């Protein structure tokens, strides 16, 4: 299967297999006017299978979303057909309006104007807790 | 301006200070009887809790202040669809301090963000109830004279029992505390309390479903009620509600200076034959609740 290489933009690599679409949706990539390729179940030496996203444009990517979904991914920055930088996103200390609290007893379930805020309370185990009800985020 | 939303909002020093003030109030009631003259406490109880509300109201009255508020959501503007944020902004115009109970977890935190006067969380769903924890701490201090070197049995619903979770959190700051966690297997303590509090603070603990197994070691036995409102399945509630009934027989091996506590209301989990035992502290505990709330009101209103 051949997919065009990109000239200027990003290759988001080493995404856990199956997480590609979630990243596509959370980053609102469907709203871009450039070419976006999602490759799912690509072969990976490290993990067996992985997803890859290629974006053929320099855009502002929300690194926090990527760090929250999967800190193991690699972000490659491409300029003039060459990778000029690569890095792994860190799990952010705070998530604001990225995910909603699912606890039916949480105040956010009834007060609709509130921001949905989660705090990273356990970095080692990637545990996020709702700022209001402290319920851990189920992933 | 300070609020009390979570017991963790208070440092050990602040808790010690509140306890000292509460003890001073108990010893010198007259000295405090006009400290809050002209001040108003609003008790906003979006769900009913007669005991906690009366305790707050009695506390403010004993300080010479006045009380206004509502005791259930149906008698407030919430029934017309008003948000917590708006209610708090309005009530802040009519009062100097607010004690608030709400069925939704995190509601007092939201209130504190919008309020112009101090907010006290008087219970938010199954989440926090910091003035109950302060009451428990004052009881332990008055009855045992210390916060360290204690073996504390907590018995009953350890899964949903917020008073137990808060007590464990509060006691994790003191030295040489051992917890004996007594519950049926369906109501054991959540994993996050074990990992994030007990184990993180290197606290000793053991688990059992037999209330008598560690009885002779206990300095404090904290009984809790299995709460119907926490169950989605009535059959589970009926099966578990009378799992533990503490009676004189079960106390045979207990220390003579054991302190038996309960946040109340009690249903069947402590037989009435225990009430006359010198070790039963749960009604005294309810009394301590008023004094610690008096100390808290003074602190938040910055009245010396």
CSV table of N, CA and C in Angstrom, one decimal, chain B residues 79 124 249:
chain,number,residue,atom,x,y,z
B,79,UNK,N,-35.4,24.3,42.6
B,79,UNK,CA,-36.6,23.6,42.0
B,79,UNK,C,-37.1,24.3,40.8
B,124,UNK,N,-21.1,16.4,50.3
B,124,UNK,CA,-21.5,16.4,48.9
B,124,UNK,C,-21.5,14.9,48.4
B,249,UNK,N,-21.6,-8.9,74.0
B,249,UNK,CA,-20.9,-10.1,73.9
B,249,UNK,C,-19.7,-10.0,73.0
